[in-house]
Short mmCIF file of C-alpha atoms and ligand atoms in Angstrom, two decimals:
data_model
loop_
_atom_site.label_atom_id
_atom_site.label_comp_id
_atom_site.label_asym_id
_atom_site.label_seq_id
_atom_site.Cartn_x
_atom_site.Cartn_y
_atom_site.Cartn_z
CA MET A 2 -76.13 53.51 83.83
CA PRO A 3 -77.19 51.80 87.15
CA TYR A 4 -78.10 54.53 89.51
CA LEU A 5 -74.98 53.58 91.94
CA GLU A 6 -72.58 55.00 89.22
CA LEU A 7 -74.93 57.99 88.11
CA GLN A 8 -72.61 61.24 88.16
CA LEU A 9 -73.61 64.80 88.01
CA ALA A 10 -73.05 66.41 84.64
CA GLU A 11 -70.81 68.91 86.50
CA GLU A 12 -69.50 68.74 90.13
CA LYS A 13 -71.46 70.84 92.56
CA VAL A 14 -69.60 72.79 95.48
CA PHE A 15 -70.62 73.97 98.71
CA LYS A 16 -68.50 77.18 100.11
CA ASP A 17 -67.38 75.78 103.54
CA PRO A 18 -65.46 77.78 105.99
CA VAL A 19 -63.67 74.71 107.33
CA HIS A 20 -62.59 72.68 104.24
CA GLY A 21 -62.86 75.45 101.73
CA TYR A 22 -65.35 73.53 99.42
CA VAL A 23 -67.44 70.50 100.08
CA ARG A 24 -67.65 68.65 96.52
CA VAL A 25 -70.33 66.57 95.14
CA LYS A 26 -69.97 64.51 92.04
CA ASP A 27 -72.30 61.58 92.87
CA GLN A 28 -76.12 61.82 91.95
CA MET A 29 -76.95 59.72 95.31
CA ILE A 30 -75.05 62.25 97.34
CA TRP A 31 -76.89 65.13 95.65
CA ASP A 32 -80.20 63.58 95.92
CA LEU A 33 -79.86 62.59 99.59
CA ILE A 34 -78.93 66.30 100.64
CA ASP A 35 -82.20 67.48 98.70
CA THR A 36 -84.28 65.24 101.04
CA LYS A 37 -86.64 66.64 104.02
CA GLU A 38 -85.09 64.67 106.63
CA PHE A 39 -81.55 66.14 105.79
CA GLN A 40 -82.55 69.48 105.27
CA ARG A 41 -84.12 69.11 108.72
CA LEU A 42 -80.52 69.34 110.24
CA ARG A 43 -80.47 73.16 109.19
CA ARG A 44 -82.69 73.66 112.10
CA ILE A 45 -80.79 71.50 114.52
CA ARG A 46 -77.97 73.19 116.30
CA GLN A 47 -74.67 71.43 116.38
CA LEU A 48 -73.65 73.02 119.87
CA GLY A 49 -77.22 73.47 121.66
CA THR A 50 -76.45 75.90 124.17
CA THR A 51 -72.81 76.83 123.63
CA SER A 52 -73.80 79.95 121.64
CA LEU A 53 -75.12 81.27 125.27
CA THR A 54 -71.37 81.42 126.14
CA PHE A 55 -69.67 81.79 122.73
CA HIS A 56 -72.15 83.69 120.48
CA GLY A 57 -70.67 82.45 117.20
CA ALA A 58 -71.58 79.04 117.75
CA GLU A 59 -74.76 78.99 115.73
CA HIS A 60 -73.81 76.22 113.38
CA SER A 61 -76.16 73.71 112.24
CA ARG A 62 -75.72 69.73 112.34
CA PHE A 63 -76.22 70.53 108.50
CA ASN A 64 -72.76 71.88 107.87
CA HIS A 65 -71.05 69.45 110.28
CA SER A 66 -72.57 66.40 108.42
CA LEU A 67 -71.65 67.82 104.97
CA GLY A 68 -68.02 68.35 106.47
CA VAL A 69 -67.72 64.72 107.71
CA TYR A 70 -68.84 63.78 104.24
CA GLU A 71 -65.97 65.71 102.76
CA ILE A 72 -63.28 64.45 104.79
CA VAL A 73 -64.26 60.86 103.91
CA ARG A 74 -64.54 61.61 100.41
CA GLN A 75 -60.99 62.92 100.61
CA VAL A 76 -59.75 59.96 102.20
CA LEU A 77 -61.33 57.42 100.01
CA ASP A 78 -60.56 59.10 96.77
CA LYS A 79 -57.15 60.56 97.40
CA ASN A 80 -55.43 59.02 100.25
CA PHE A 81 -56.49 55.58 100.45
CA ALA A 82 -56.95 55.33 96.49
CA GLN A 83 -53.71 53.46 95.99
CA GLU A 84 -53.71 50.72 98.64
CA PHE A 85 -57.44 50.43 99.60
CA LYS A 86 -59.36 48.87 96.71
CA LEU A 87 -63.09 49.66 97.13
CA ASP A 88 -65.51 49.06 94.56
CA LYS A 89 -67.99 51.86 93.69
CA LYS A 90 -70.79 50.25 95.81
CA GLU A 91 -68.74 50.10 98.76
CA ARG A 92 -67.17 53.66 98.31
CA LEU A 93 -70.77 54.96 98.23
CA ILE A 94 -72.00 53.47 101.32
CA ALA A 95 -68.96 54.94 103.26
CA LEU A 96 -69.96 58.31 101.83
CA CYS A 97 -73.50 57.93 102.68
CA ALA A 98 -72.77 56.64 106.18
CA ALA A 99 -70.58 59.86 106.67
CA LEU A 100 -73.17 62.27 105.33
CA LEU A 101 -76.22 60.57 107.45
CA HIS A 102 -74.33 59.68 110.81
CA ASP A 103 -76.11 62.40 112.68
CA LEU A 104 -79.52 62.47 111.02
CA GLY A 105 -81.43 61.31 113.89
CA HIS A 106 -80.33 64.13 116.39
CA GLY A 107 -83.25 65.70 118.17
CA PRO A 108 -83.66 69.41 119.41
CA PHE A 109 -81.18 70.31 121.77
CA SER A 110 -79.86 66.79 121.87
CA HIS A 111 -78.38 66.16 124.92
CA ALA A 112 -81.16 67.61 127.51
CA PHE A 113 -83.67 66.11 125.37
CA GLU A 114 -82.48 62.47 125.31
CA LYS A 115 -81.89 62.81 129.00
CA VAL A 116 -85.53 63.50 129.91
CA PHE A 117 -87.28 61.47 127.08
CA GLY A 118 -84.93 58.49 126.74
CA THR A 119 -84.51 58.68 123.12
CA ASP A 120 -81.35 57.58 121.28
CA HIS A 121 -80.30 59.61 118.41
CA GLU A 122 -78.18 56.78 116.82
CA ASP A 123 -81.51 54.49 116.67
CA PHE A 124 -83.31 57.30 115.29
CA THR A 125 -80.72 57.64 112.66
CA CYS A 126 -80.71 54.08 111.70
CA GLU A 127 -84.64 54.30 111.46
CA MET A 128 -84.52 57.27 109.18
CA ILE A 129 -82.03 55.49 107.13
CA THR A 130 -84.15 52.06 106.86
CA GLY A 131 -87.78 53.29 107.68
CA LYS A 132 -90.34 55.11 105.53
CA THR A 133 -88.52 58.32 104.89
CA GLU A 134 -87.31 60.17 101.63
CA ILE A 135 -83.73 59.15 102.75
CA ARG A 136 -84.73 55.55 102.52
CA ASP A 137 -86.44 56.00 99.10
CA VAL A 138 -82.93 57.56 97.72
CA LEU A 139 -80.76 54.81 99.36
CA ALA A 140 -82.99 52.04 97.95
CA ARG A 141 -82.40 53.26 94.37
CA GLY A 142 -79.05 51.60 95.03
CA GLY A 143 -80.63 48.16 95.83
CA GLU A 144 -82.85 46.73 98.54
CA ASP A 145 -79.88 45.97 100.91
CA PHE A 146 -78.09 49.51 100.20
CA PRO A 147 -80.13 51.30 103.28
CA PHE A 148 -79.33 48.60 105.56
CA LYS A 149 -75.26 48.65 104.60
CA VAL A 150 -75.23 52.28 105.08
CA ALA A 151 -77.29 51.71 108.58
CA ALA A 152 -74.76 48.86 109.50
CA ILE A 153 -71.53 51.30 109.29
CA ILE A 154 -73.47 53.63 111.88
CA LYS A 155 -74.11 50.54 113.96
CA LYS A 156 -70.61 49.50 113.61
CA ASN A 157 -71.29 46.01 112.45
CA TYR A 158 -70.43 46.47 108.93
CA PRO A 159 -67.87 43.73 107.93
CA ASN A 160 -65.00 46.14 106.86
CA GLN A 161 -64.18 47.82 109.74
CA THR A 162 -62.00 50.28 108.29
CA LEU A 163 -64.75 52.12 106.85
CA VAL A 164 -66.53 51.89 110.29
CA LYS A 165 -63.61 53.40 112.15
CA LEU A 166 -63.21 56.00 109.68
CA ILE A 167 -66.44 57.43 110.60
CA SER A 168 -66.34 56.46 114.61
CA SER A 169 -63.32 55.93 116.30
CA GLN A 170 -60.63 57.71 118.38
CA LEU A 171 -59.34 59.43 115.26
CA ASP A 172 -62.46 59.83 112.94
CA ALA A 173 -63.86 62.23 110.36
CA ASP A 174 -66.79 63.07 112.82
CA ARG A 175 -64.10 64.29 115.53
CA MET A 176 -61.85 66.03 113.01
CA ASP A 177 -64.68 67.88 111.54
CA TYR A 178 -66.45 68.89 114.59
CA LEU A 179 -63.43 70.04 116.52
CA LEU A 180 -62.16 72.23 113.75
CA ARG A 181 -65.91 73.66 112.90
CA ASP A 182 -66.65 74.35 116.55
CA ALA A 183 -63.24 76.14 117.00
CA TYR A 184 -63.99 78.25 113.89
CA TYR A 185 -67.30 79.09 115.10
CA THR A 186 -66.57 79.76 118.64
CA GLY A 187 -63.82 81.70 117.65
CA VAL A 188 -61.49 80.00 120.00
CA SER A 189 -57.95 79.39 118.75
CA TYR A 190 -56.97 76.00 120.47
CA GLY A 191 -59.16 73.80 118.41
CA ASN A 192 -57.19 74.01 115.43
CA PHE A 193 -54.91 71.16 114.20
CA ASP A 194 -53.31 70.42 110.72
CA ILE A 195 -56.00 68.22 109.25
CA GLU A 196 -54.44 68.23 105.75
CA ARG A 197 -51.27 66.78 107.17
CA ILE A 198 -53.24 64.10 109.11
CA LEU A 199 -55.05 63.01 105.95
CA ARG A 200 -51.81 62.71 104.08
CA VAL A 201 -50.61 60.18 106.97
CA ILE A 202 -53.77 58.17 107.61
CA ARG A 203 -53.67 54.47 106.11
CA PRO A 204 -56.01 51.55 106.14
CA SER A 205 -54.52 49.14 108.63
CA PRO A 206 -52.99 45.88 107.15
CA ASP A 207 -55.67 43.95 108.67
CA ASP A 208 -58.69 45.98 107.50
CA ASN A 209 -59.63 46.60 111.06
CA GLY A 210 -59.11 50.27 111.31
CA VAL A 211 -56.96 53.18 110.36
CA ILE A 212 -53.20 53.67 111.17
CA ILE A 213 -51.15 56.70 110.92
CA LYS A 214 -47.60 56.69 109.57
CA TYR A 215 -44.86 57.44 112.09
CA SER A 216 -44.17 61.09 110.34
CA GLY A 217 -47.56 62.13 111.13
CA MET A 218 -47.13 61.67 114.83
CA HIS A 219 -46.85 65.25 115.68
CA ALA A 220 -49.74 66.19 113.73
CA VAL A 221 -51.77 63.69 115.80
CA GLU A 222 -50.30 65.22 119.07
CA ASP A 223 -51.60 68.39 117.85
CA TYR A 224 -55.14 66.95 117.19
CA LEU A 225 -55.36 65.30 120.66
CA MET A 226 -53.99 68.33 122.35
CA SER A 227 -56.79 70.49 120.71
CA ARG A 228 -59.52 67.78 121.42
CA TYR A 229 -58.34 68.12 125.20
CA GLN A 230 -58.49 72.08 124.97
CA MET A 231 -61.87 72.10 123.47
CA TYR A 232 -63.26 69.69 126.18
CA GLN A 233 -62.03 71.87 129.06
CA GLN A 234 -62.57 75.23 127.53
CA VAL A 235 -65.83 74.68 125.37
CA TYR A 236 -67.86 71.82 125.69
CA PHE A 237 -67.51 71.63 129.62
CA HIS A 238 -68.06 75.40 130.12
CA PRO A 239 -70.16 75.90 133.11
CA VAL A 240 -72.05 78.66 131.54
CA SER A 241 -73.25 76.53 128.43
CA ARG A 242 -74.28 74.01 131.03
CA SER A 243 -76.25 76.30 133.01
CA GLY A 244 -78.45 76.75 129.81
CA GLU A 245 -78.37 73.08 129.36
CA VAL A 246 -79.72 72.80 132.84
CA LEU A 247 -82.51 75.08 132.23
CA LEU A 248 -83.59 73.22 129.04
CA TRP A 249 -83.37 69.70 130.88
CA LYS A 250 -85.68 71.27 133.62
CA ILE A 251 -88.17 72.88 131.43
CA LEU A 252 -88.82 69.77 129.55
CA GLU A 253 -88.83 67.76 133.09
CA ARG A 254 -91.49 70.12 134.32
CA ALA A 255 -93.52 70.22 131.28
CA ASN A 256 -93.60 66.29 131.41
CA ARG A 257 -94.46 66.38 135.19
CA LEU A 258 -97.30 68.84 134.57
CA TYR A 259 -98.83 66.88 131.50
CA ARG A 260 -98.65 63.59 133.83
CA ALA A 261 -100.68 65.60 136.54
CA GLY A 262 -103.24 66.56 134.18
CA TYR A 263 -102.22 70.26 133.99
CA GLU A 264 -104.14 72.12 131.38
CA PHE A 265 -101.46 73.94 128.99
CA ILE A 266 -102.76 77.29 127.52
CA SER A 267 -100.50 76.38 124.79
CA TYR A 268 -100.90 72.71 124.26
CA PRO A 269 -97.63 71.28 123.07
CA HIS A 270 -99.00 68.80 120.15
CA GLU A 271 -95.66 67.91 118.97
CA ILE A 272 -94.18 67.11 122.27
CA ILE A 273 -97.18 64.84 123.60
CA PRO A 274 -95.84 61.63 122.05
CA PHE A 275 -92.46 62.10 123.81
CA PHE A 276 -94.47 62.73 127.09
CA ASN A 277 -96.31 59.25 126.40
CA GLN A 278 -93.09 57.80 125.28
CA GLU A 279 -94.94 56.52 122.04
CA VAL A 280 -93.18 58.32 119.27
CA THR A 281 -93.60 57.15 115.64
CA LEU A 282 -90.63 58.16 112.81
CA SER A 283 -92.75 61.06 111.52
CA GLU A 284 -93.52 62.71 114.85
CA TYR A 285 -89.87 62.53 115.70
CA ILE A 286 -88.70 64.34 112.50
CA CYS A 287 -91.58 67.19 112.91
CA LEU A 288 -89.30 68.23 116.20
CA ASP A 289 -86.55 70.56 115.75
CA ASP A 290 -84.79 73.40 117.88
CA THR A 291 -87.29 75.93 116.32
CA VAL A 292 -90.56 73.97 117.35
CA LEU A 293 -88.77 73.57 120.95
CA THR A 294 -87.91 77.17 120.99
CA TYR A 295 -91.41 78.15 119.75
CA TYR A 296 -92.94 76.50 123.05
CA PHE A 297 -90.48 78.02 125.16
CA MET A 298 -91.84 81.47 124.00
CA VAL A 299 -95.63 80.70 124.68
CA TRP A 300 -94.81 78.89 127.67
CA GLN A 301 -93.55 82.11 129.28
CA ASN A 302 -97.29 82.73 129.52
CA GLU A 303 -98.30 79.46 131.34
CA THR A 304 -100.07 79.82 134.61
CA ASP A 305 -97.36 77.47 136.30
CA GLU A 306 -94.88 79.51 137.90
CA ILE A 307 -91.77 77.18 137.52
CA LEU A 308 -92.53 76.37 133.99
CA ASN A 309 -92.87 80.04 132.98
CA ASP A 310 -89.91 81.21 135.02
CA LEU A 311 -87.74 78.64 133.52
CA CYS A 312 -88.81 79.60 129.88
CA ARG A 313 -88.16 83.20 130.49
CA ARG A 314 -84.71 82.37 131.93
CA PHE A 315 -83.77 80.16 129.12
CA LEU A 316 -84.81 82.69 126.41
CA ASN A 317 -83.61 85.89 128.16
CA ARG A 318 -80.38 84.33 129.27
CA ARG A 319 -80.99 84.69 132.92
CA LEU A 320 -78.95 81.54 133.61
CA LEU A 321 -78.59 80.08 137.13
CA SER A 322 -75.26 80.75 139.06
CA TYR A 323 -73.10 77.77 140.27
CA VAL A 324 -70.37 76.63 142.65
CA ASN A 325 -68.17 73.74 142.64
CA TYR A 326 -69.52 70.61 144.07
CA HIS A 327 -67.58 67.41 144.95
CA PRO A 328 -70.16 64.57 145.86
CA SER A 329 -67.92 62.98 148.39
CA ARG A 330 -67.45 65.98 150.76
CA ASP A 331 -70.34 68.29 149.98
CA ALA A 332 -73.12 66.05 150.76
CA GLU A 333 -73.92 68.18 154.21
CA PHE A 334 -73.68 71.36 152.41
CA TYR A 335 -76.31 70.13 149.91
CA ALA A 336 -78.70 68.96 152.50
CA ARG A 337 -78.66 72.36 154.56
CA LEU A 338 -79.25 74.26 151.40
CA LYS A 339 -81.87 71.98 150.26
CA GLY A 340 -83.73 72.48 153.49
CA LEU A 341 -83.26 76.25 153.02
CA PHE A 342 -84.65 76.18 149.59
CA GLU A 343 -87.68 74.10 151.03
CA GLN A 344 -88.16 76.89 153.74
CA ALA A 345 -88.04 79.62 151.24
CA ASP A 346 -90.79 77.81 148.83
CA ILE A 347 -87.84 77.08 146.15
CA ASN A 348 -88.78 73.74 144.68
CA PRO A 349 -85.05 71.98 144.74
CA THR A 350 -86.01 69.83 141.85
CA TYR A 351 -85.65 72.58 139.51
CA TYR A 352 -83.51 75.02 141.10
CA LEU A 353 -80.91 73.33 143.10
CA VAL A 354 -79.43 70.95 140.27
CA ILE A 355 -76.19 68.91 140.39
CA ASP A 356 -74.70 68.68 137.08
CA SER A 357 -71.39 66.66 135.89
CA SER A 358 -69.50 67.07 132.82
CA SER A 359 -68.96 63.44 132.68
CA ASP A 360 -72.79 63.25 131.41
CA LEU A 361 -71.49 65.02 128.33
CA PRO A 362 -71.10 63.24 125.06
CA TYR A 363 -67.67 63.90 125.01
CA ASP A 364 -64.28 61.88 125.99
CA LEU A 365 -60.61 62.15 125.81
CA TYR A 366 -58.32 60.00 124.22
CA GLN A 367 -57.97 56.59 126.12
CA PRO A 368 -54.86 54.53 125.34
CA GLY A 369 -55.46 51.55 126.97
CA ALA A 370 -57.55 48.58 125.59
CA SER A 371 -59.53 48.54 128.80
CA SER A 372 -61.56 51.50 127.70
CA GLY A 373 -63.17 49.20 125.27
CA LYS A 374 -61.65 51.73 122.47
CA MET A 375 -59.20 50.97 119.87
CA PRO A 376 -56.18 52.82 120.41
CA ILE A 377 -54.39 55.09 117.68
CA GLN A 378 -51.68 52.87 116.14
CA LEU A 379 -48.65 54.30 114.76
CA LEU A 380 -46.76 52.67 111.58
CA MET A 381 -43.21 52.62 112.53
CA ASN A 382 -40.44 52.68 109.63
CA SER A 383 -39.82 49.20 110.54
CA GLY A 384 -43.32 48.07 109.44
CA GLU A 385 -44.31 47.44 113.04
CA LEU A 386 -47.45 48.71 114.76
CA LYS A 387 -47.18 51.06 118.32
CA GLU A 388 -49.83 52.32 120.20
CA LEU A 389 -49.43 56.43 120.14
CA SER A 390 -48.87 56.86 123.43
CA THR A 391 -45.55 54.80 123.80
CA GLU A 392 -44.09 56.95 121.35
CA SER A 393 -45.42 60.35 122.28
CA PRO A 394 -44.92 61.65 125.89
CA ILE A 395 -47.50 64.46 125.14
CA VAL A 396 -50.12 61.96 124.40
CA GLU A 397 -49.07 59.83 127.51
CA SER A 398 -49.49 62.51 129.78
CA ILE A 399 -52.96 63.81 128.53
CA GLY A 400 -54.25 60.38 127.61
CA GLY A 401 -57.41 59.18 129.60
CA LYS A 402 -57.06 61.96 132.13
CA ILE A 403 -60.73 63.32 132.28
CA ARG A 404 -61.16 65.91 134.78
CA THR A 405 -64.83 65.45 135.82
CA ASP A 406 -66.33 68.66 136.63
CA ILE A 407 -69.43 68.79 138.75
CA LYS A 408 -71.30 71.93 139.57
CA LEU A 409 -74.10 72.73 141.78
CA TYR A 410 -76.68 75.21 139.81
CA TYR A 411 -79.06 77.72 141.83
CA PRO A 412 -80.87 80.98 140.92
CA LEU A 413 -78.82 83.80 142.76
CA ASP A 414 -81.38 86.26 141.64
CA PHE A 415 -84.41 84.73 143.60
CA ILE A 416 -82.10 85.04 146.99
CA GLU A 417 -80.79 88.48 146.14
CA ASN A 418 -84.09 90.06 144.98
CA GLY A 419 -86.25 89.98 147.89
CA ARG A 420 -88.24 87.21 146.82
CA ILE A 421 -87.76 85.27 149.91
CA ALA A 422 -87.55 85.99 153.47
CA PRO A 423 -84.49 88.18 154.42
CA ASP A 424 -83.36 85.83 157.18
CA ILE A 425 -83.24 82.59 155.17
CA ALA A 426 -81.89 84.70 152.23
CA GLU A 427 -79.21 85.55 154.31
CA GLU A 428 -78.51 82.23 155.74
CA ILE A 429 -78.29 80.76 152.18
CA ILE A 430 -75.81 83.39 151.07
CA LYS A 431 -73.73 82.69 153.76
CA LEU A 432 -73.72 79.05 153.55
CA ILE A 433 -72.66 79.43 150.00
CA TYR A 434 -69.84 81.87 150.70
CA GLN A 435 -68.53 79.70 153.27
CA HIS A 436 -68.37 76.62 150.56
CA GLU A 437 -66.86 78.86 148.10
CA LEU A 438 -64.11 79.88 150.75
CA LYS A 439 -63.77 76.31 151.52
CA GLY A 440 -63.02 75.34 147.89
CA LYS A 441 -60.14 77.81 147.33
ZN1 ZN B 514 -71.24 64.18 114.01
#
């Protein structure tokens, strides 16, 4: 029997808190899960520094990836089975893409990409088509098979319904991470009725995406509301972002020290290729949250005071404090504060940091075609298609309204603990106090 059609003698299941069970019957899926590159995802947290705020959020990209696979499997095998005729090969291409869509995430993704300019999607495709155990398994389905899986992730696969199922405004990726992140953070507002959505989701008539039956509109409203709430309350949380700022600054400091010829007591072999911007696939795969955290541990003893302080802060959760910041009206406040920090010998590059939520990899529902994103379409009883926000006042009111939140992060403890001259400390505190009063 060809490998693509090979089934396990008995269905295997993974117990999953979000979907109950993740079910695997295809030999190829089972073999992919068994590769070292997929197992690496156990060591990459899904939500980076969010666990500094919501301590339950320790879940990994491994369980999220299984969840996305399970949603796509249910849609293809149950909900689309009647009207969407896929051959066995194409079904498996879609399932593999769902399972592997986050394969190339690096440790603490966001801060890492910001400092080193890497792109997780590029690495995902490289890991699918390059010299890896993943590619070896996929190639058992034919020479072209890995490239077809990568094409779905790059969104240039011919069947756009399969692409949109994995990446669009209503996709398996978002549906899984919203439910999963809500579950692990313990918040109640991330929940929505996924079972109902999966019952009303259909391939679009022109094979160009997915549509929703009109009767499912309220379930989709609920999904978009929970997406809105999760962004504002969890993903943009200023305390988690304070942890993210520390990560970003640790990596930036280490990078700068390396370039200046600083002699590390604990030489970061695994990170050097990133400092040099020459990273091979196998070097990339070697890096995960645990390796990076190891360096944060040992760098607490480095002689560079900025690096050792930032690492201690991150590991011991001595986060930076913050105030609201409006770029258009707060430039003078920032300039005065920066001047005082310099006088006090606190390096503003690392300790006076502006961070915007719009930098984060999350967005809200965009109804208009101007956003470049395909809107969610409702299939009316008449057979006509209508954009969701034209029918739903709830969606219309929250659509596209991204409230960008910008904060200025600084180390309040440095100012309060006598580390700097009392007259400068007093001036800094006064300045911040006045700024906060103005914002109320
Ligand atoms: Zn994902």
